[in-house]
PDB file of C-alpha atoms and ligand atoms in Angstrom:
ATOM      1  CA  UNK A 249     -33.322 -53.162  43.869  1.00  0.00           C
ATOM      2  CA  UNK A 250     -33.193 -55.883  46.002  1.00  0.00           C
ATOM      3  CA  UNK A 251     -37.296 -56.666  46.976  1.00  0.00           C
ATOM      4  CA  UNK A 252     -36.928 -59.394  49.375  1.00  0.00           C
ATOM      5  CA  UNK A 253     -34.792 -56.916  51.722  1.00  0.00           C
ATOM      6  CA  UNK A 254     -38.264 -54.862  52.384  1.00  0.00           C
ATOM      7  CA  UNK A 255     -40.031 -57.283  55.345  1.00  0.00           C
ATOM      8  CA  UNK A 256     -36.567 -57.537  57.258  1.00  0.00           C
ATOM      9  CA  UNK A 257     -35.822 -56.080  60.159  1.00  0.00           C
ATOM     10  CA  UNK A 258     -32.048 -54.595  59.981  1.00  0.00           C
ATOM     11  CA  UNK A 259     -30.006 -53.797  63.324  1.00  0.00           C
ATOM     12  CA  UNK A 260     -27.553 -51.490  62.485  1.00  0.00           C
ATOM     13  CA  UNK A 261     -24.784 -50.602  65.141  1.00  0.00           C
ATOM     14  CA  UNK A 262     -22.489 -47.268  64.613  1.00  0.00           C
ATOM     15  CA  UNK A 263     -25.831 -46.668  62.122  1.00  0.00           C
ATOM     16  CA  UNK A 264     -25.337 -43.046  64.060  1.00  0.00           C
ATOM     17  CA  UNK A 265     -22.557 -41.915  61.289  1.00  0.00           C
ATOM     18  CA  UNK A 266     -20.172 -42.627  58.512  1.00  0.00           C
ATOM     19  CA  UNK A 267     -20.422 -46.535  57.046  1.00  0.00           C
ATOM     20  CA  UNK A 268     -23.401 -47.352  59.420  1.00  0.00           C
ATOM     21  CA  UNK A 269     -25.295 -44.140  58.308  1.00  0.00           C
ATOM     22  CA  UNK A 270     -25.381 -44.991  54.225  1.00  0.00           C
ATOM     23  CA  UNK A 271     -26.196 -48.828  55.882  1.00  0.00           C
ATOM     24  CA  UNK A 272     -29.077 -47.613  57.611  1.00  0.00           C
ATOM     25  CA  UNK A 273     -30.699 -44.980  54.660  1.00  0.00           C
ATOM     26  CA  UNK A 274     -29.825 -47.981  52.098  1.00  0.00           C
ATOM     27  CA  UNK A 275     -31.867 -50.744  53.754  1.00  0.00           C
ATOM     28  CA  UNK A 276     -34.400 -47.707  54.736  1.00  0.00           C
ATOM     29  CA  UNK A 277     -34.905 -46.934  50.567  1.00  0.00           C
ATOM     30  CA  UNK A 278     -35.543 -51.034  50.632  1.00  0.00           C
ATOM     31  CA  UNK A 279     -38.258 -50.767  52.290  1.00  0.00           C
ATOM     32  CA  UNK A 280     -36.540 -52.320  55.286  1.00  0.00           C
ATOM     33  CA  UNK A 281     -37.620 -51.538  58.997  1.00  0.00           C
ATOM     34  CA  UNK A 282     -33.750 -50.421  60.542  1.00  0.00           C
ATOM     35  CA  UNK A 283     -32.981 -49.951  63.886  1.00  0.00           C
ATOM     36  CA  UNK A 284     -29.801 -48.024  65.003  1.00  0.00           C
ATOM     37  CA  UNK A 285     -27.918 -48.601  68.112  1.00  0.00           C
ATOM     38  CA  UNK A 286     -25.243 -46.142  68.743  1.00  0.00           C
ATOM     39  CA  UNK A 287     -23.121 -44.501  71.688  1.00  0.00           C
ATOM     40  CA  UNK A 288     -24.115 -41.322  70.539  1.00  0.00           C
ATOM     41  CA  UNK A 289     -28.186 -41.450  71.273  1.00  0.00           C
ATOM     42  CA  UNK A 290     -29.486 -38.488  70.041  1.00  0.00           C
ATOM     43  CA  UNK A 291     -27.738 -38.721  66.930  1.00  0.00           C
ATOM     44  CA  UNK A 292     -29.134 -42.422  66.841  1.00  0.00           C
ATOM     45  CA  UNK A 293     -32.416 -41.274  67.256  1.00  0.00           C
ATOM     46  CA  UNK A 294     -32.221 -38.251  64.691  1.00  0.00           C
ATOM     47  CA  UNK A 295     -31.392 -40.742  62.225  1.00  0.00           C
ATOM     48  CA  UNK A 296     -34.245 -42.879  62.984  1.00  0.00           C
ATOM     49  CA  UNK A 297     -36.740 -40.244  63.205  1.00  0.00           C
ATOM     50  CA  UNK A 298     -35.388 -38.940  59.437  1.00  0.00           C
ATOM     51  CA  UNK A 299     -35.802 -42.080  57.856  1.00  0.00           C
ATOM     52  CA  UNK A 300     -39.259 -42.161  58.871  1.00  0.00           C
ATOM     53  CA  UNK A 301     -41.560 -43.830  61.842  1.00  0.00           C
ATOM     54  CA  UNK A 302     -41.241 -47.450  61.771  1.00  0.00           C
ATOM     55  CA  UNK A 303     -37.503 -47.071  62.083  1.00  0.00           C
ATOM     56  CA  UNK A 304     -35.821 -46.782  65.968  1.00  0.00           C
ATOM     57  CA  UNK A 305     -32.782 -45.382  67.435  1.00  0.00           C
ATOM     58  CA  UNK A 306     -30.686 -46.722  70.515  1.00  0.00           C
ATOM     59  CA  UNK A 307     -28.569 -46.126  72.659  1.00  0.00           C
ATOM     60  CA  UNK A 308     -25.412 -48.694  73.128  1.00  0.00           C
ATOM     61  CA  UNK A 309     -22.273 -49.451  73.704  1.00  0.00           C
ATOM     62  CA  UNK A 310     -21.407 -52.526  71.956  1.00  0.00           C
ATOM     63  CA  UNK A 311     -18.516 -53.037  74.425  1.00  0.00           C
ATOM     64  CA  UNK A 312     -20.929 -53.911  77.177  1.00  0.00           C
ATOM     65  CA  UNK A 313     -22.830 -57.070  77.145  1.00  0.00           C
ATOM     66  CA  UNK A 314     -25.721 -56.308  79.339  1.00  0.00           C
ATOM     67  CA  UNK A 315     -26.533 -53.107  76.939  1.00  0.00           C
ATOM     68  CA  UNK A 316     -26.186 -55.348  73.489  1.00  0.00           C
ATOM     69  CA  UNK A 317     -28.729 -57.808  74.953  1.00  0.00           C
ATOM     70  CA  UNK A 318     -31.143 -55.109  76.109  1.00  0.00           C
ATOM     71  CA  UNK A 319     -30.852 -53.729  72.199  1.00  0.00           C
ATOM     72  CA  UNK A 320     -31.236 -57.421  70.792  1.00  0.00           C
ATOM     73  CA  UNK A 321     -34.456 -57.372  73.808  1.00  0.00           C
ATOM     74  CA  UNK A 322     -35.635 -54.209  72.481  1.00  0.00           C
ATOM     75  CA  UNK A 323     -35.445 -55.445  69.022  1.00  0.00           C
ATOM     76  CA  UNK A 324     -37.542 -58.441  69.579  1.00  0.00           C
ATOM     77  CA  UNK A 325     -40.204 -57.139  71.964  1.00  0.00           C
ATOM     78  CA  UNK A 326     -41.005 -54.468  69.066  1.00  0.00           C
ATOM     79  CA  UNK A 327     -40.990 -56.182  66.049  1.00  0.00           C
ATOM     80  CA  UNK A 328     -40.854 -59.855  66.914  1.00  0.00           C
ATOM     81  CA  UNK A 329     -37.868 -60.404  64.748  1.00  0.00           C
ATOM     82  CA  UNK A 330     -33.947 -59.195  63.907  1.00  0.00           C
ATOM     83  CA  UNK A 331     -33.625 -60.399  59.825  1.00  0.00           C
ATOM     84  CA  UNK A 332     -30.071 -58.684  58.981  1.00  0.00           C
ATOM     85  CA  UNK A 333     -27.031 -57.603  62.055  1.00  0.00           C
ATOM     86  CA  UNK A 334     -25.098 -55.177  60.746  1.00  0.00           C
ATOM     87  CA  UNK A 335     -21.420 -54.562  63.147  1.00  0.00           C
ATOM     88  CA  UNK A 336     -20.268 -51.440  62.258  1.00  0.00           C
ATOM     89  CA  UNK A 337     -19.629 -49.398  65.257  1.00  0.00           C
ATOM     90  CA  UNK A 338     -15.987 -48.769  65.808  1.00  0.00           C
ATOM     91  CA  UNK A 339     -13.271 -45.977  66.507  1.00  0.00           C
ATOM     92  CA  UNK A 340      -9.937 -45.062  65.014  1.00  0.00           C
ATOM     93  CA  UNK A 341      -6.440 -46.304  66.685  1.00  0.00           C
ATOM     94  CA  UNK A 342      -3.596 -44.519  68.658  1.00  0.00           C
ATOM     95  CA  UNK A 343      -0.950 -43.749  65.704  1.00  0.00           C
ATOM     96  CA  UNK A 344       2.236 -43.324  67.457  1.00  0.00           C
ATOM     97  CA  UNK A 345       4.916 -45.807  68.500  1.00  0.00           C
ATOM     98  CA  UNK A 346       4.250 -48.670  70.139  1.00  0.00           C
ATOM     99  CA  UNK A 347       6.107 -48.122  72.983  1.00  0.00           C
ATOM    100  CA  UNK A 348       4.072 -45.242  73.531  1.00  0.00           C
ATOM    101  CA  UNK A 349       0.732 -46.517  73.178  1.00  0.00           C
ATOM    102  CA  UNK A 350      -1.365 -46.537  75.817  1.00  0.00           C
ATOM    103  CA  UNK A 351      -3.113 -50.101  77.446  1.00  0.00           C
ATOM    104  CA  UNK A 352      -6.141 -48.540  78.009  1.00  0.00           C
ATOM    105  CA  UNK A 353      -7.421 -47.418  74.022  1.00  0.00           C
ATOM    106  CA  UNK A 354      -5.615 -50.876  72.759  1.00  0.00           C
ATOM    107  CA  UNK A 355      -8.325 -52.750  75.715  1.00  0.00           C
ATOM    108  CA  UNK A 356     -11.065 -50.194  74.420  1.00  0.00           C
ATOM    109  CA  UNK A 357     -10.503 -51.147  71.019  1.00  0.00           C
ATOM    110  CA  UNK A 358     -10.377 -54.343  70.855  1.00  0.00           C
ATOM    111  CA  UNK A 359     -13.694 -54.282  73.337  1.00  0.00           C
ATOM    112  CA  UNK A 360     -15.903 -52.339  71.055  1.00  0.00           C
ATOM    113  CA  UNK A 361     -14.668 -53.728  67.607  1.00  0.00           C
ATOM    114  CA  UNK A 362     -13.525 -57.957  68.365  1.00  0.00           C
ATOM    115  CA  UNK A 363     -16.000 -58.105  71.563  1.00  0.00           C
ATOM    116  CA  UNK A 364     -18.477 -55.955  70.552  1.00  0.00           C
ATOM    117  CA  UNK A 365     -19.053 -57.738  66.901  1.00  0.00           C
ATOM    118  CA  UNK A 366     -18.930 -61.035  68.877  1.00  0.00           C
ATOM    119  CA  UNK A 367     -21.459 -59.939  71.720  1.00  0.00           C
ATOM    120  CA  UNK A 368     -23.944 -58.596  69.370  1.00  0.00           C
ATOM    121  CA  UNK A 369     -23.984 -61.505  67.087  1.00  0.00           C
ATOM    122  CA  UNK A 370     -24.130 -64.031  69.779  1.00  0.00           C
ATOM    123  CA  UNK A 371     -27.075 -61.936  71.125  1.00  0.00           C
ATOM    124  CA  UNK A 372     -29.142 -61.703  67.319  1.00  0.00           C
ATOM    125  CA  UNK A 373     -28.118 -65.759  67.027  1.00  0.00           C
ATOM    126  CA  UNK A 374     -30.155 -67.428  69.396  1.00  0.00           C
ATOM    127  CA  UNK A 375     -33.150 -65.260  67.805  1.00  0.00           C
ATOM    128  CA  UNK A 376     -31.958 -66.264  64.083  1.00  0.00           C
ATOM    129  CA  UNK A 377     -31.242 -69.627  64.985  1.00  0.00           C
ATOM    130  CA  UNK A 378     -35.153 -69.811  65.914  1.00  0.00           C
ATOM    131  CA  UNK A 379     -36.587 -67.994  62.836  1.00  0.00           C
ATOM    132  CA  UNK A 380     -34.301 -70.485  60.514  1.00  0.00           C
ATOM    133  CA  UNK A 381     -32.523 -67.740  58.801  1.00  0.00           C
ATOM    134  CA  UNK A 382     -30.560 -64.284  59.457  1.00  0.00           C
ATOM    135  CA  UNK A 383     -27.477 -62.122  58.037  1.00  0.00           C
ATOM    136  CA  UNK A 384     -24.683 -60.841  59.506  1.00  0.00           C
ATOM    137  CA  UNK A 385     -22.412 -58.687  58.018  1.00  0.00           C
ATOM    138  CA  UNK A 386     -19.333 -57.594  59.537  1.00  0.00           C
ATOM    139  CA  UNK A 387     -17.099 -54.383  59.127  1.00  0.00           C
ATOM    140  CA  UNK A 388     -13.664 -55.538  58.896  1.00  0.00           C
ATOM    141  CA  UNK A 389     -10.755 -53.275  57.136  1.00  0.00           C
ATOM    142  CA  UNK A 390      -8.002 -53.452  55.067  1.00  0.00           C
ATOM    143  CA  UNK A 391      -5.861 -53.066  58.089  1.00  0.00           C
ATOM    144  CA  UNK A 392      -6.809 -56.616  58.792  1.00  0.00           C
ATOM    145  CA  UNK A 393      -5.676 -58.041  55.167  1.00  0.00           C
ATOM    146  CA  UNK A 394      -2.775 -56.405  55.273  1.00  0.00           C
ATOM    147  CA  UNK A 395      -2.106 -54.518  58.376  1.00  0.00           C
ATOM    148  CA  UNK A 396      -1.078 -51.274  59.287  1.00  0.00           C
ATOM    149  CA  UNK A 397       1.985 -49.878  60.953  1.00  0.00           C
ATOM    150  CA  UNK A 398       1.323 -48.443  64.763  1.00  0.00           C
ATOM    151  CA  UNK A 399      -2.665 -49.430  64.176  1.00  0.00           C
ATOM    152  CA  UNK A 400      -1.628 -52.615  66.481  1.00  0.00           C
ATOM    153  CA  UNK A 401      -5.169 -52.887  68.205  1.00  0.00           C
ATOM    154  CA  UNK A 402      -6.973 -52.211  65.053  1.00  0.00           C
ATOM    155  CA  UNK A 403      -4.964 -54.388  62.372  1.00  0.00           C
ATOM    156  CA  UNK A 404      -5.401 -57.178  65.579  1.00  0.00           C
ATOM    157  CA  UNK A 405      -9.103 -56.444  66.038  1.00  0.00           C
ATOM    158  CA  UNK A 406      -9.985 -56.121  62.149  1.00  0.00           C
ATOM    159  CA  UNK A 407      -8.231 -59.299  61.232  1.00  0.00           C
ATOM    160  CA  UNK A 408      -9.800 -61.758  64.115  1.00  0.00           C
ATOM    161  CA  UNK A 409     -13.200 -60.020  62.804  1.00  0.00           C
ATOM    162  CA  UNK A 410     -12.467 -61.852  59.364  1.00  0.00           C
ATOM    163  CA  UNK A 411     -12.064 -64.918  61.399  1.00  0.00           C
ATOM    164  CA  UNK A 412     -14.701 -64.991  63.340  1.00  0.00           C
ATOM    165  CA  UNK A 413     -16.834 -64.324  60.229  1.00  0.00           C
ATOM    166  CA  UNK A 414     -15.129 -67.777  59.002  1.00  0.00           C
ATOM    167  CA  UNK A 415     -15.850 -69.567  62.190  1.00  0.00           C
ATOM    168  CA  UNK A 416     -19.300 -68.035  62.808  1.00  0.00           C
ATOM    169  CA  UNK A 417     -20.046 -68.797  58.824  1.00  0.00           C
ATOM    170  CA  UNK A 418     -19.631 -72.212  59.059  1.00  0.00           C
ATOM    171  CA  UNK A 419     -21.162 -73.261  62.036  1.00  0.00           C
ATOM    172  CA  UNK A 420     -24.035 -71.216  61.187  1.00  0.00           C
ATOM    173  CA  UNK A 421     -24.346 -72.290  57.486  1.00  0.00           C
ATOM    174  CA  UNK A 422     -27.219 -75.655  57.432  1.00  0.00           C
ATOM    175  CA  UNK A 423     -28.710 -73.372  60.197  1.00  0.00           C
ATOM    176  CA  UNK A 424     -29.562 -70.407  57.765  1.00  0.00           C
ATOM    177  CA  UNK A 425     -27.329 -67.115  59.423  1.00  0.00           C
ATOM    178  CA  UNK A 426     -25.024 -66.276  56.242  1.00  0.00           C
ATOM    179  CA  UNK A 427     -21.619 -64.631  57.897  1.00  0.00           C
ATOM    180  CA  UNK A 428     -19.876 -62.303  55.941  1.00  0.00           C
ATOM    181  CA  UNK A 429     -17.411 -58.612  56.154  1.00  0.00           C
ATOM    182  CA  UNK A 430     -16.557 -56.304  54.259  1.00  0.00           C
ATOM    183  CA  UNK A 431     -13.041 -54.758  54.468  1.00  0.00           C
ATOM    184  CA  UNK A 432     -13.393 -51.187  53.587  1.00  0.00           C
ATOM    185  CA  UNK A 433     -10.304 -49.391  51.574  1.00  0.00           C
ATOM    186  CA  UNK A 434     -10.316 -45.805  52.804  1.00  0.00           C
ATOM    187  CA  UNK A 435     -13.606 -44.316  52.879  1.00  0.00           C
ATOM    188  CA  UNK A 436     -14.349 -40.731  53.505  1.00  0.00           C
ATOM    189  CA  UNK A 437     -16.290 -40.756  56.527  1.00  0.00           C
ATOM    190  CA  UNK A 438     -16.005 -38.416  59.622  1.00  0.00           C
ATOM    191  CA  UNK A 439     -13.776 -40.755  61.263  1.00  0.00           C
ATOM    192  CA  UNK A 440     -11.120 -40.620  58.145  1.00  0.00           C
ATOM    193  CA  UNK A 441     -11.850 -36.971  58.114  1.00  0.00           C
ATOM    194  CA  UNK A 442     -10.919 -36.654  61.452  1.00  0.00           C
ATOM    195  CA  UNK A 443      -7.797 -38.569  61.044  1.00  0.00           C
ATOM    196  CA  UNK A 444      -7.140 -36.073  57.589  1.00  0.00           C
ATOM    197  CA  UNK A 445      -7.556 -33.191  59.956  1.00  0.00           C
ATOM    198  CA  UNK A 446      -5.061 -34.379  62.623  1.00  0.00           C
ATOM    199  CA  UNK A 447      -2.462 -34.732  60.128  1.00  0.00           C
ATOM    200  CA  UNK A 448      -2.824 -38.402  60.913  1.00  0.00           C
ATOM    201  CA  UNK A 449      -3.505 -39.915  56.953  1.00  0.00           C
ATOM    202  CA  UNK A 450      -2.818 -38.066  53.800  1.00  0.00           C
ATOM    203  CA  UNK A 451      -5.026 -38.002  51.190  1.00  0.00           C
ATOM    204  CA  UNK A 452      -2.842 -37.492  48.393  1.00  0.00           C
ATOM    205  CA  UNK A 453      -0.724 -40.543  49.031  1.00  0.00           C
ATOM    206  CA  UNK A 454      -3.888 -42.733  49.895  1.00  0.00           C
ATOM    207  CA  UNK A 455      -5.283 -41.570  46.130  1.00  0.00           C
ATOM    208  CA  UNK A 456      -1.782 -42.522  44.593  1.00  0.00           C
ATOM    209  CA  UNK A 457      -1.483 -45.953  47.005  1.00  0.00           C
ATOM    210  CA  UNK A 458      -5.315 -46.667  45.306  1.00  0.00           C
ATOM    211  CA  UNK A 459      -5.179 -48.178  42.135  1.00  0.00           C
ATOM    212  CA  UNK A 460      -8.425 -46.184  41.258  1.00  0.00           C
ATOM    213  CA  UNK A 461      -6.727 -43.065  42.315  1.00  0.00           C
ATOM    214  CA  UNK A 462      -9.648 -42.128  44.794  1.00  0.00           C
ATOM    215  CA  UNK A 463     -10.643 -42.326  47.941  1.00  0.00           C
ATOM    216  CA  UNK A 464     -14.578 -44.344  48.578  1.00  0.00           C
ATOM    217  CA  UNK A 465     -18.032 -43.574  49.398  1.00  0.00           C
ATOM    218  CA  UNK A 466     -19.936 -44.724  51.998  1.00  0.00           C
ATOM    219  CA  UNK A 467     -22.446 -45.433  49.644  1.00  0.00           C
ATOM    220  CA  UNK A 468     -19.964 -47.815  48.336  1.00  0.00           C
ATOM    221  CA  UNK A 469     -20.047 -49.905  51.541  1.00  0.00           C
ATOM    222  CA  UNK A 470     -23.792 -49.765  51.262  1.00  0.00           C
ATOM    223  CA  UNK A 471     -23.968 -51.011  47.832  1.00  0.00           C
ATOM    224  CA  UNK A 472     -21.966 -54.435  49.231  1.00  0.00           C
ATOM    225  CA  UNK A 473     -23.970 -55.124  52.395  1.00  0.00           C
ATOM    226  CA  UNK A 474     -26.950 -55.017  50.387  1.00  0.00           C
ATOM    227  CA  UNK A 475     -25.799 -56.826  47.701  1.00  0.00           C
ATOM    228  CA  UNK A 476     -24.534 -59.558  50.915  1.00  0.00           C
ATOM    229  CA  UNK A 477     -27.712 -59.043  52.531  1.00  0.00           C
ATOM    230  CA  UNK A 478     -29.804 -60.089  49.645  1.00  0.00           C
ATOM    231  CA  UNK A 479     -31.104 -63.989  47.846  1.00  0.00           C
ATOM    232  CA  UNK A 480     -28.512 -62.216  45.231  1.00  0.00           C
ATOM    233  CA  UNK A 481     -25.733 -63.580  47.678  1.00  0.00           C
ATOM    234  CA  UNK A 482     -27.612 -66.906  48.905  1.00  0.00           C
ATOM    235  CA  UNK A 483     -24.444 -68.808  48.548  1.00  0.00           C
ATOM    236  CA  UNK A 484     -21.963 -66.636  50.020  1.00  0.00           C
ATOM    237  CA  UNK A 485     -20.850 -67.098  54.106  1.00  0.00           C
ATOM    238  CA  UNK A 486     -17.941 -66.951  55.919  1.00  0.00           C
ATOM    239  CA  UNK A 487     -15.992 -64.539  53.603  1.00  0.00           C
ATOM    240  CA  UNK A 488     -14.390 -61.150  54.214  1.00  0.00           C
ATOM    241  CA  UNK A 489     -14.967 -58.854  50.531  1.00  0.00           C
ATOM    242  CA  UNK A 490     -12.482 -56.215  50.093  1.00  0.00           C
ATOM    243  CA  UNK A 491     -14.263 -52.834  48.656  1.00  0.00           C
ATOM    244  CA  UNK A 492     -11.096 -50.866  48.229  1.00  0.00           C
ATOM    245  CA  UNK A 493     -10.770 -49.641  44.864  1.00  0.00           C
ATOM    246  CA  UNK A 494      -8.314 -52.092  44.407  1.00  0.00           C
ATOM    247  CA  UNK A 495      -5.939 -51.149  47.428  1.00  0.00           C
ATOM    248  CA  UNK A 496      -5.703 -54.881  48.856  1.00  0.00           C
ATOM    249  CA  UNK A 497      -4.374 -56.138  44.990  1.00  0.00           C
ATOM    250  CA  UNK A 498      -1.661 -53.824  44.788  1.00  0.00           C
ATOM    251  CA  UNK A 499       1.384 -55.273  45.156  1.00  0.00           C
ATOM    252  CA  UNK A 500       4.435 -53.715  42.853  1.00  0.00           C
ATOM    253  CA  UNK A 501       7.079 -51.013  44.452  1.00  0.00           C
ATOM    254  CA  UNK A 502       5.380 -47.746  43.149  1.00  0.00           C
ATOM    255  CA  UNK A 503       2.746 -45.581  43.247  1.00  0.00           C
ATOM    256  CA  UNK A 504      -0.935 -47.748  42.103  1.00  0.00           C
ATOM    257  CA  UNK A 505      -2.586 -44.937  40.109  1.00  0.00           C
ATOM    258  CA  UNK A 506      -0.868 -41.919  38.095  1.00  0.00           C
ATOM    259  CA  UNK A 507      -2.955 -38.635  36.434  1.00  0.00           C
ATOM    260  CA  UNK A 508      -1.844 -39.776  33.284  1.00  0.00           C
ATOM    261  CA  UNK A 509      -3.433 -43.675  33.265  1.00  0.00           C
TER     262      UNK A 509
HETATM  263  N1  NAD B 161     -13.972 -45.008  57.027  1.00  0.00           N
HETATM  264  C1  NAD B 161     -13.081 -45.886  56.605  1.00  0.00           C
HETATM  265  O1  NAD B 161     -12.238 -45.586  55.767  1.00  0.00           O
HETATM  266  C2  NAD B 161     -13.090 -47.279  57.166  1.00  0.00           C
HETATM  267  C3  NAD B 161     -12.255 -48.223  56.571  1.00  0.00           C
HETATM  268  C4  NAD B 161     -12.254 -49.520  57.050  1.00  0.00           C
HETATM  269  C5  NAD B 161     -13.081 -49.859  58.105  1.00  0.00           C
HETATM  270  N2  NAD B 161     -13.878 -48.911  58.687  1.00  0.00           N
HETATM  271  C6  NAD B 161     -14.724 -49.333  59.794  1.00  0.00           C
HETATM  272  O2  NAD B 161     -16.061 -48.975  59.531  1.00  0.00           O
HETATM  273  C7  NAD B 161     -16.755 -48.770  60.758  1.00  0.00           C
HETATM  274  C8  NAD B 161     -17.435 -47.427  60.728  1.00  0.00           C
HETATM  275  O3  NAD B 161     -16.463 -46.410  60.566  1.00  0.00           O
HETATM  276  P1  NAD B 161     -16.822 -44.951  60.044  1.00  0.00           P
HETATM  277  O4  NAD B 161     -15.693 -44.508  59.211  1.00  0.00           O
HETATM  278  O5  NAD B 161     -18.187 -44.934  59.507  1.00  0.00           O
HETATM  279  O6  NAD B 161     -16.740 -44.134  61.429  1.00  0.00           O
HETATM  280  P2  NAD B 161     -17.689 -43.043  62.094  1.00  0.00           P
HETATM  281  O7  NAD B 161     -16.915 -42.466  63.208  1.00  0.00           O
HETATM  282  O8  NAD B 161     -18.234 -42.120  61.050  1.00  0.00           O
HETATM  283  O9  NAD B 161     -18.905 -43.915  62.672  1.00  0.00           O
HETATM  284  C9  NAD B 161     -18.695 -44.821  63.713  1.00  0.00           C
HETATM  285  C10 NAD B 161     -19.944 -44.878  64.559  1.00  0.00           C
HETATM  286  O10 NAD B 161     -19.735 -45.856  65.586  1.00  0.00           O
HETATM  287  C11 NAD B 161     -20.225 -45.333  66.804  1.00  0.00           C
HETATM  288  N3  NAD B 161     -19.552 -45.966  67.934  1.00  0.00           N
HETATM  289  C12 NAD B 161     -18.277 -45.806  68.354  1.00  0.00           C
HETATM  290  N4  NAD B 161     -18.038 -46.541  69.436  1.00  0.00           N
HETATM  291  C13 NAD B 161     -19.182 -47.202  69.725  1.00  0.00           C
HETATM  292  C14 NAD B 161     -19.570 -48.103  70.741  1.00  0.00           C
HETATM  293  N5  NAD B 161     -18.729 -48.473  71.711  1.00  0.00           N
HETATM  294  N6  NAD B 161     -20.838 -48.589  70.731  1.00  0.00           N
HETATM  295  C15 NAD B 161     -21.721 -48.198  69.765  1.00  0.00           C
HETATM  296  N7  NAD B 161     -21.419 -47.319  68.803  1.00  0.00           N
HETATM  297  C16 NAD B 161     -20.164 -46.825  68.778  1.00  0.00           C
HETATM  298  C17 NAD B 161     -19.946 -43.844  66.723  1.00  0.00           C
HETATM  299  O11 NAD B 161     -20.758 -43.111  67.639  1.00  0.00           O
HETATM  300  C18 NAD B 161     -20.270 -43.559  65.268  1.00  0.00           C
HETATM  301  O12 NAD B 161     -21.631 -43.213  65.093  1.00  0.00           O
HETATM  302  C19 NAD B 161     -15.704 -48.926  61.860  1.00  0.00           C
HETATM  303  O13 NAD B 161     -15.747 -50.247  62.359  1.00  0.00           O
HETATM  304  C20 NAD B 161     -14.411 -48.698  61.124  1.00  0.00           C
HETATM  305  O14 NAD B 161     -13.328 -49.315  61.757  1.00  0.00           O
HETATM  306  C21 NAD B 161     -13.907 -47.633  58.234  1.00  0.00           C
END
């Protein structure tokens, strides 16, 4: 679909699962060379090894800086070049009351989603900066267009994402590195699963809340980063893209979607 995609190299974090997963096969049915880096190595590296031998899995916690520059090393030493950065490793948020929350999954979270997305993209800069060109596409959420109630760290984290993509965008821009997110509606992914399973989210009221009356695919996600990743998008930095069925736009008192529309 999108030819020019095929000689890039295309870092992937969280590529282990969910969003990051359909990222990684996408780019993969490109052509692309991807490389996952994940907390969860083996599952990194079963990826990888599915998607055929040129591709690599990692292990890494984007939270800590000297493992997201021995990645970015990694990256380099084996294939001289990092083309497209994908950020989307991340985990859900505490949903109870704020006065209950606990200090040390609002530090974790903001560490893996606000420093992690900053760390890594620092790190694949100075090598973009040299080549003249580069992409980096972050995962932000609807939770940080519109926020969501008890989700303080993630709402926080999601939303300075989208600036930093701004920031990032523009200083970036007569250097080459486009800088753009996506902000995800509700996807069904193990991590919304999970959060179905615990009671957590219901699915009903998310399909009623969605003006398309469903929840997305992760293939949906996909679909945008490629499309962002591509010449199709040449002109496009510092922006944050909803892909929410719609969520984001609705506005009136009611339910967005009914059987009968
Ligand atoms: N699923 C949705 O509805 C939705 C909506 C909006 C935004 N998002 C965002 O999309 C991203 C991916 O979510 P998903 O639904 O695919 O979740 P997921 O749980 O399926 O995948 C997340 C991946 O990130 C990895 N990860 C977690 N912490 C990490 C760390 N410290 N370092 C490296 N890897 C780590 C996990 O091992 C996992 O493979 C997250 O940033 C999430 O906030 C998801």
């Amino acid at each position: 679909m999108y030819p020019e995609l095929k000689p890039y190299v295309v870092l992937i974090t969280g590529g282990a699962s969910g969003l990051g997963l359909a990222a990684a096969q996408g780019f993969a049915k490109e052509g692309a060379t991807v490389v996952i880096a994940d907390l969860q190595e083996a599952a990194a590296t079963r990826v990888a090894q599915q998607l055929g031998a040129q591709h690599l899995g990692l292990a890494c916690d984007v939270a800590q800086e000297a493992q997201v520059n021995h990645v970015v090393d990694t990256v380099i030493k084996k294939y001289g070049r990092v083309d497209v950065l994908i950020n989307c490793a991340g985990i859900a948020d505490q949903v109870k009351p704020t006065v209950e929350q606990d200090m040390v999954h609002f530090r974790r979270l903001l560490d893996i989603h606000l420093t992690g997305t900053y760390m890594m993209t620092k790190a694949c800069a100075v090598h973009m900066l040299k080549q003249g060109k580069g992409n980096v596409i972050n995962v932000s959420s609807i939770a940080g267009v519109i926020g969501l109630t008890y989700r303080n760290a993630y709402s926080a984290a999601k939303a300075a994402i989208s600036m930093i993509t701004r920031t990032l965008g523009c200083e970036w821009a007569a250097a080459g590195i486009r800088v753009n997110a996506i902000a995800p509606g509700y996807i069904l992914t193990p991590l919304t699963q999970a959060i179905i399973d615990e009671g957590k989210l219901d699915k009903g009221i998310v399909e009623r809340r969605t003006p398309m009356g469903r929840m997305g695919t992760p293939r949906h996600i996909a679909d945008a980063m490629l499309f962002l990743a591509s010449d199709q998008a040449e002109f496009i930095t510092g922006v944050t893209l909803p892909v929410d069925g719609g969520y984001t736009s609705w506005g009136a008192p009611s339910d967005a979607y009914h059987e009968s529309t």
